[in-house]
Short mmCIF file of C-alpha atoms in Angstrom, two decimals:
data_model
loop_
_atom_site.label_atom_id
_atom_site.label_comp_id
_atom_site.label_asym_id
_atom_site.label_seq_id
_atom_site.Cartn_x
_atom_site.Cartn_y
_atom_site.Cartn_z
CA UNK A 1359 18.06 35.68 19.15
CA UNK A 1360 15.39 35.78 16.42
CA UNK A 1361 16.73 34.56 13.06
CA UNK A 1362 14.87 34.53 9.75
CA UNK A 1363 15.69 31.59 7.47
CA UNK A 1364 14.77 32.22 3.84
CA UNK A 1365 14.39 28.98 1.92
CA UNK A 1366 13.64 27.06 5.12
CA UNK A 1367 11.58 24.34 3.43
CA UNK A 1368 14.43 23.41 1.09
CA UNK A 1369 17.35 21.11 1.79
CA UNK A 1370 19.90 23.77 2.74
CA UNK A 1371 17.56 26.18 4.50
CA UNK A 1372 15.89 23.32 6.35
CA UNK A 1373 19.22 22.08 7.68
CA UNK A 1374 20.15 25.56 8.90
CA UNK A 1375 16.72 26.10 10.48
CA UNK A 1376 16.96 22.79 12.36
CA UNK A 1377 20.49 23.48 13.54
CA UNK A 1378 19.36 26.85 14.91
CA UNK A 1379 16.34 25.25 16.61
CA UNK A 1380 18.61 22.80 18.43
CA UNK A 1381 20.35 25.76 20.07
CA UNK A 1382 17.86 27.34 22.45
CA UNK A 1383 19.53 30.72 22.17
CA UNK A 1384 17.70 31.14 18.86
CA UNK A 1385 14.13 31.46 17.73
CA UNK A 1386 13.53 30.68 14.07
CA UNK A 1387 11.18 32.27 11.58
CA UNK A 1388 11.00 29.80 8.72
CA UNK A 1389 10.13 31.66 5.52
CA UNK A 1390 8.23 29.91 2.76
CA UNK A 1391 5.83 30.88 0.01
CA UNK A 1392 3.50 28.05 1.04
CA UNK A 1393 3.14 27.45 4.80
CA UNK A 1394 0.75 24.54 4.19
CA UNK A 1395 3.42 22.17 2.81
CA UNK A 1396 4.53 19.08 4.70
CA UNK A 1397 8.02 20.56 5.05
CA UNK A 1398 6.64 23.74 6.61
CA UNK A 1399 4.39 21.83 8.99
CA UNK A 1400 7.34 19.67 10.07
CA UNK A 1401 9.38 22.77 10.91
CA UNK A 1402 6.47 24.19 12.90
CA UNK A 1403 6.26 20.95 14.89
CA UNK A 1404 9.98 21.28 15.67
CA UNK A 1405 9.48 24.78 17.06
CA UNK A 1406 9.89 27.17 14.14
CA UNK A 1407 7.47 29.99 13.49
CA UNK A 1408 6.48 29.46 9.87
CA UNK A 1409 5.85 32.72 8.02
CA UNK A 1410 4.78 33.43 4.45
CA UNK A 1411 6.86 35.68 2.20
CA UNK A 1412 8.01 35.75 -1.40
CA UNK A 1413 11.45 36.69 -2.72
CA UNK A 1414 9.68 38.55 -5.53
CA UNK A 1415 8.03 40.84 -2.96
CA UNK A 1416 10.38 42.99 -0.87
CA UNK A 1417 7.56 44.26 1.34
CA UNK A 1418 6.63 40.73 2.35
CA UNK A 1419 10.27 40.12 3.25
CA UNK A 1420 10.36 43.28 5.36
CA UNK A 1421 7.34 42.05 7.30
CA UNK A 1422 8.96 38.75 8.26
CA UNK A 1423 12.31 40.41 9.07
CA UNK A 1424 10.85 43.01 11.42
CA UNK A 1425 12.71 42.78 14.74
CA UNK A 1426 15.01 39.98 13.56
CA UNK A 1427 18.62 40.00 14.68
CA UNK A 1428 19.82 37.70 11.91
CA UNK A 1429 18.88 36.44 8.46
CA UNK A 1430 20.12 33.36 6.61
CA UNK A 1431 19.50 33.41 2.87
CA UNK A 1432 19.72 30.55 0.41
CA UNK A 1433 18.38 31.00 -3.11
CA UNK A 1434 17.36 28.15 -5.38
CA UNK A 1435 18.73 28.44 -8.91
CA UNK A 1436 17.71 24.88 -9.76
CA UNK A 1437 14.02 25.68 -9.26
CA UNK A 1438 13.89 27.92 -12.33
CA UNK A 1439 17.41 27.80 -13.91
CA UNK A 1440 17.42 31.59 -14.28
CA UNK A 1441 20.54 33.49 -13.22
CA UNK A 1442 18.80 36.86 -13.46
CA UNK A 1443 15.83 35.68 -11.42
CA UNK A 1444 18.09 34.37 -8.67
CA UNK A 1445 20.04 37.63 -8.60
CA UNK A 1446 16.79 39.59 -8.29
CA UNK A 1447 15.67 37.35 -5.43
CA UNK A 1448 18.96 37.86 -3.60
CA UNK A 1449 18.92 41.62 -4.10
CA UNK A 1450 15.36 41.81 -2.77
CA UNK A 1451 16.41 39.92 0.36
CA UNK A 1452 19.40 42.23 0.87
CA UNK A 1453 17.23 45.33 0.39
CA UNK A 1454 14.68 44.04 2.90
CA UNK A 1455 17.42 43.29 5.44
CA UNK A 1456 18.80 46.82 5.10
CA UNK A 1457 15.34 48.35 5.53
CA UNK A 1458 14.69 46.10 8.55
CA UNK A 1459 17.98 46.99 10.29
CA UNK A 1460 19.08 43.35 10.50
CA UNK A 1461 22.22 42.96 12.63
CA UNK A 1462 23.81 40.07 10.72
CA UNK A 1463 22.98 38.75 7.25
CA UNK A 1464 24.47 35.38 6.28
CA UNK A 1465 24.06 34.10 2.75
CA UNK A 1466 24.83 30.85 0.97
CA UNK A 1467 27.37 32.06 -1.57
CA UNK A 1468 29.69 30.84 -4.29
CA UNK A 1469 32.76 31.80 -6.24
CA UNK A 1470 32.08 33.02 -9.79
CA UNK A 1471 33.20 31.06 -12.81
CA UNK A 1472 36.28 32.38 -14.59
CA UNK A 1473 36.17 34.94 -17.39
CA UNK A 1474 37.24 32.40 -20.02
CA UNK A 1475 35.39 29.41 -18.56
CA UNK A 1476 31.93 27.97 -19.27
CA UNK A 1477 29.29 29.83 -17.28
CA UNK A 1478 27.34 28.34 -14.39
CA UNK A 1479 24.19 30.24 -13.49
CA UNK A 1480 24.11 28.67 -10.02
CA UNK A 1481 27.59 29.97 -9.15
CA UNK A 1482 27.53 33.27 -11.00
CA UNK A 1483 24.16 34.34 -9.58
CA UNK A 1484 25.33 33.81 -6.00
CA UNK A 1485 28.57 35.65 -6.75
CA UNK A 1486 26.60 38.58 -8.18
CA UNK A 1487 24.42 38.71 -5.05
CA UNK A 1488 27.60 38.88 -2.97
CA UNK A 1489 28.83 41.84 -5.04
CA UNK A 1490 25.54 43.64 -4.36
CA UNK A 1491 25.73 42.70 -0.68
CA UNK A 1492 29.22 44.19 -0.38
CA UNK A 1493 27.93 47.42 -1.90
CA UNK A 1494 25.52 47.69 1.06
CA UNK A 1495 28.09 46.73 3.71
CA UNK A 1496 27.92 50.12 5.44
CA UNK A 1497 24.25 49.43 6.15
CA UNK A 1498 24.22 45.64 6.54
CA UNK A 1499 26.80 43.53 8.41
CA UNK A 1500 27.20 40.27 6.52
CA UNK A 1501 29.00 36.96 6.12
CA UNK A 1502 29.08 34.90 2.92
CA UNK A 1503 29.37 31.14 3.47
CA UNK A 1504 30.62 29.26 0.42
CA UNK A 1505 29.59 25.63 0.46
CA UNK A 1506 31.65 22.68 -0.79
CA UNK A 1507 30.17 19.60 -2.49
CA UNK A 1508 27.73 18.02 -0.05
CA UNK A 1509 28.05 14.42 1.09
CA UNK A 1510 24.27 14.28 0.79
CA UNK A 1511 24.47 14.81 -2.97
CA UNK A 1512 25.37 11.14 -3.39
CA UNK A 1513 22.02 10.10 -1.93
CA UNK A 1514 20.12 12.26 -4.42
CA UNK A 1515 21.18 13.80 -7.72
CA UNK A 1516 24.68 12.28 -7.76
CA UNK A 1517 23.64 8.91 -6.33
CA UNK A 1518 25.50 5.80 -7.53
CA UNK A 1519 24.28 5.05 -11.05
CA UNK A 1520 23.68 1.49 -12.24
CA UNK A 1521 25.87 0.58 -15.24
CA UNK A 1522 25.45 -3.22 -15.15
CA UNK A 1523 23.82 -5.68 -12.72
CA UNK A 1524 25.32 -5.04 -9.29
CA UNK A 1525 27.84 -2.46 -10.59
CA UNK A 1526 27.49 1.28 -10.00
CA UNK A 1527 29.44 4.43 -10.74
CA UNK A 1528 29.34 7.86 -9.11
CA UNK A 1529 28.32 10.32 -11.87
CA UNK A 1530 30.54 13.18 -10.67
CA UNK A 1531 32.67 14.80 -13.42
CA UNK A 1532 35.83 15.47 -11.42
CA UNK A 1533 38.01 12.83 -13.13
CA UNK A 1534 41.11 12.37 -10.89
CA UNK A 1535 40.98 15.80 -9.24
CA UNK A 1536 40.17 15.87 -5.49
CA UNK A 1537 36.93 17.58 -4.49
CA UNK A 1538 36.20 19.65 -1.36
CA UNK A 1539 33.35 17.90 0.47
CA UNK A 1540 31.41 18.20 3.72
CA UNK A 1541 28.21 17.07 5.47
CA UNK A 1542 25.31 19.52 5.27
CA UNK A 1543 24.57 19.18 8.99
CA UNK A 1544 28.12 20.36 9.74
CA UNK A 1545 27.76 23.31 7.37
CA UNK A 1546 24.55 24.23 9.18
CA UNK A 1547 26.37 24.05 12.50
CA UNK A 1548 29.03 26.38 11.11
CA UNK A 1549 26.29 28.88 10.24
CA UNK A 1550 24.98 28.66 13.82
CA UNK A 1551 28.45 29.31 15.23
CA UNK A 1552 28.99 32.27 12.90
CA UNK A 1553 25.76 33.78 14.21
CA UNK A 1554 26.99 33.17 17.77
CA UNK A 1555 30.48 34.60 17.15
CA UNK A 1556 30.00 37.14 14.37
CA UNK A 1557 33.02 39.30 15.16
CA UNK A 1558 35.46 36.83 13.59
CA UNK A 1559 33.50 36.58 10.34
CA UNK A 1560 31.88 39.94 9.74
CA UNK A 1561 32.22 41.40 6.23
CA UNK A 1562 34.01 38.26 5.09
CA UNK A 1563 33.50 35.26 2.84
CA UNK A 1564 34.17 31.89 4.46
CA UNK A 1565 34.91 28.90 2.21
CA UNK A 1566 34.05 25.67 4.01
CA UNK A 1567 35.40 22.15 3.50
CA UNK A 1568 35.52 19.13 5.77
CA UNK A 1569 37.73 16.94 3.59
CA UNK A 1570 39.28 16.86 0.14
CA UNK A 1571 38.85 13.57 -1.68
CA UNK A 1572 38.80 12.10 -5.19
CA UNK A 1573 35.60 10.52 -6.44
CA UNK A 1574 37.43 7.19 -6.68
CA UNK A 1575 38.33 7.50 -3.00
CA UNK A 1576 34.67 8.20 -2.19
CA UNK A 1577 33.66 5.09 -4.14
CA UNK A 1578 36.26 3.03 -2.25
CA UNK A 1579 34.71 4.12 1.06
CA UNK A 1580 31.20 3.28 -0.14
CA UNK A 1581 32.30 -0.17 -1.28
CA UNK A 1582 33.01 -1.13 2.32
CA UNK A 1583 29.30 -0.84 3.12
CA UNK A 1584 27.82 -3.38 0.71
CA UNK A 1585 28.40 -7.07 0.00
CA UNK A 1586 25.92 -7.43 -2.87
CA UNK A 1587 27.03 -4.56 -5.11
CA UNK A 1588 30.17 -2.77 -6.24
CA UNK A 1589 30.60 0.99 -6.47
CA UNK A 1590 33.36 2.23 -8.73
CA UNK A 1591 34.20 5.38 -10.62
CA UNK A 1592 34.05 5.45 -14.39
CA UNK A 1593 35.70 8.77 -15.11
CA UNK A 1594 33.50 11.36 -16.78
CA UNK A 1595 34.59 14.79 -18.01
CA UNK A 1596 32.61 18.02 -17.64
CA UNK A 1597 32.17 18.28 -21.45
CA UNK A 1598 30.70 14.77 -21.43
CA UNK A 1599 28.34 15.75 -18.62
CA UNK A 1600 27.22 18.84 -20.56
CA UNK A 1601 25.80 16.59 -23.30
CA UNK A 1602 23.38 14.85 -20.93
CA UNK A 1603 19.78 15.44 -21.92
CA UNK A 1604 18.30 17.36 -19.00
CA UNK A 1605 17.91 21.03 -18.15
CA UNK A 1606 20.83 22.32 -16.12
CA UNK A 1607 23.41 19.82 -17.36
CA UNK A 1608 25.55 22.57 -18.89
CA UNK A 1609 25.47 24.61 -15.67
CA UNK A 1610 26.55 21.57 -13.67
CA UNK A 1611 29.31 20.80 -16.17
CA UNK A 1612 30.54 24.39 -15.94
CA UNK A 1613 30.58 24.15 -12.14
CA UNK A 1614 32.81 21.08 -12.24
CA UNK A 1615 35.06 22.67 -14.86
CA UNK A 1616 35.63 25.41 -12.29
CA UNK A 1617 36.04 22.98 -9.39
CA UNK A 1618 38.69 20.98 -11.23
CA UNK A 1619 40.85 24.11 -11.41
CA UNK A 1620 39.93 25.65 -8.04
CA UNK A 1621 42.47 26.06 -5.28
CA UNK A 1622 42.06 23.57 -2.41
CA UNK A 1623 40.18 24.97 0.55
CA UNK A 1624 41.84 25.05 3.96
CA UNK A 1625 39.93 22.60 6.18
CA UNK A 1626 41.49 24.23 9.24
CA UNK A 1627 39.31 27.29 8.60
CA UNK A 1628 36.22 25.10 8.92
CA UNK A 1629 37.46 23.36 12.06
CA UNK A 1630 38.11 26.68 13.75
CA UNK A 1631 34.40 27.43 13.30
CA UNK A 1632 33.12 23.92 14.13
CA UNK A 1633 35.68 21.42 15.36
CA UNK A 1634 33.57 18.22 15.25
CA UNK A 1635 33.43 17.86 11.47
CA UNK A 1636 32.13 14.47 10.31
CA UNK A 1637 34.54 12.52 8.11
CA UNK A 1638 33.12 10.99 4.94
CA UNK A 1639 33.65 7.40 6.04
CA UNK A 1640 31.62 7.96 9.22
CA UNK A 1641 28.87 9.80 7.34
CA UNK A 1642 28.63 6.98 4.80
CA UNK A 1643 28.27 4.35 7.53
CA UNK A 1644 25.61 6.42 9.29
CA UNK A 1645 23.70 6.89 6.02
CA UNK A 1646 24.04 3.39 4.59
CA UNK A 1647 20.27 2.90 4.47
CA UNK A 1648 19.74 6.16 2.57
CA UNK A 1649 22.43 5.20 0.08
CA UNK A 1650 20.86 1.78 -0.38
CA UNK A 1651 17.41 3.30 -0.88
CA UNK A 1652 18.81 5.68 -3.49
CA UNK A 1653 20.39 2.82 -5.41
CA UNK A 1654 17.32 0.60 -5.14
CA UNK A 1655 15.35 3.11 -7.14
CA UNK A 1656 17.66 2.40 -10.07
CA UNK A 1657 18.52 -1.27 -10.09
CA UNK A 1658 17.50 -4.90 -10.23
CA UNK A 1659 19.98 -6.15 -7.63
CA UNK A 1660 18.46 -8.86 -5.39
CA UNK A 1661 17.32 -7.36 -2.08
#
């Protein structure tokens, strides 16, 4: 089954492309604006057909979708921080899929922020793309996959932050509210299984979650891994996070304002799609070296 992955050289798209490549029932067209990048070359070495297209150019998208049975779309708000630009990109991908007679279109989606809540461009753009997608549902069978907070976030943007020698905190503004979380590789496997068994998920949104856990509980798990440092949780509120001096801080704060009030996701839904979901404790043990490397970029703890 030929599947086009849009955003294949990014973190999310790359994980989905690799999960598809591991299942020999699929061939993967990895879409990127720049096929010469290291990420694109790595995908080609793993068996993907790397193709050039641009989300600003619907005709280029039609070319790479020709003859494809499926499309996976992830759009990258954080690249440009423009809600309208992300919506336009998503609409172009939907239009191209309709014109190319794609059999199943899966997109990385999100709930919208509430009417009276702070606005998050990342969430609201994806929600707007879903609205547009549903308007085309007579022409384009689809599934929207709504991601939880990724385990992998704590090895990158939300890595443990040094607050004093040997002492770290997780900079996640959830306070004492549990957070829906899951490993990206398991989310990617869910996408593969939805492509394989589309009937159960067609014209639906699927909200994934592997576990639900407080940030303090996450820190407690991480503490088991290290003898020379302590990871704790100094509670931070979304309004506090919004004051941080970097572009996108207000969008992130708005996202966590929403997540603090969101209804818990049903992890049984996820396990019906992919039953071997990795628990956080196991993921943390398997990724100890990545966590350590992330912290070592920010500390003076003896090695």
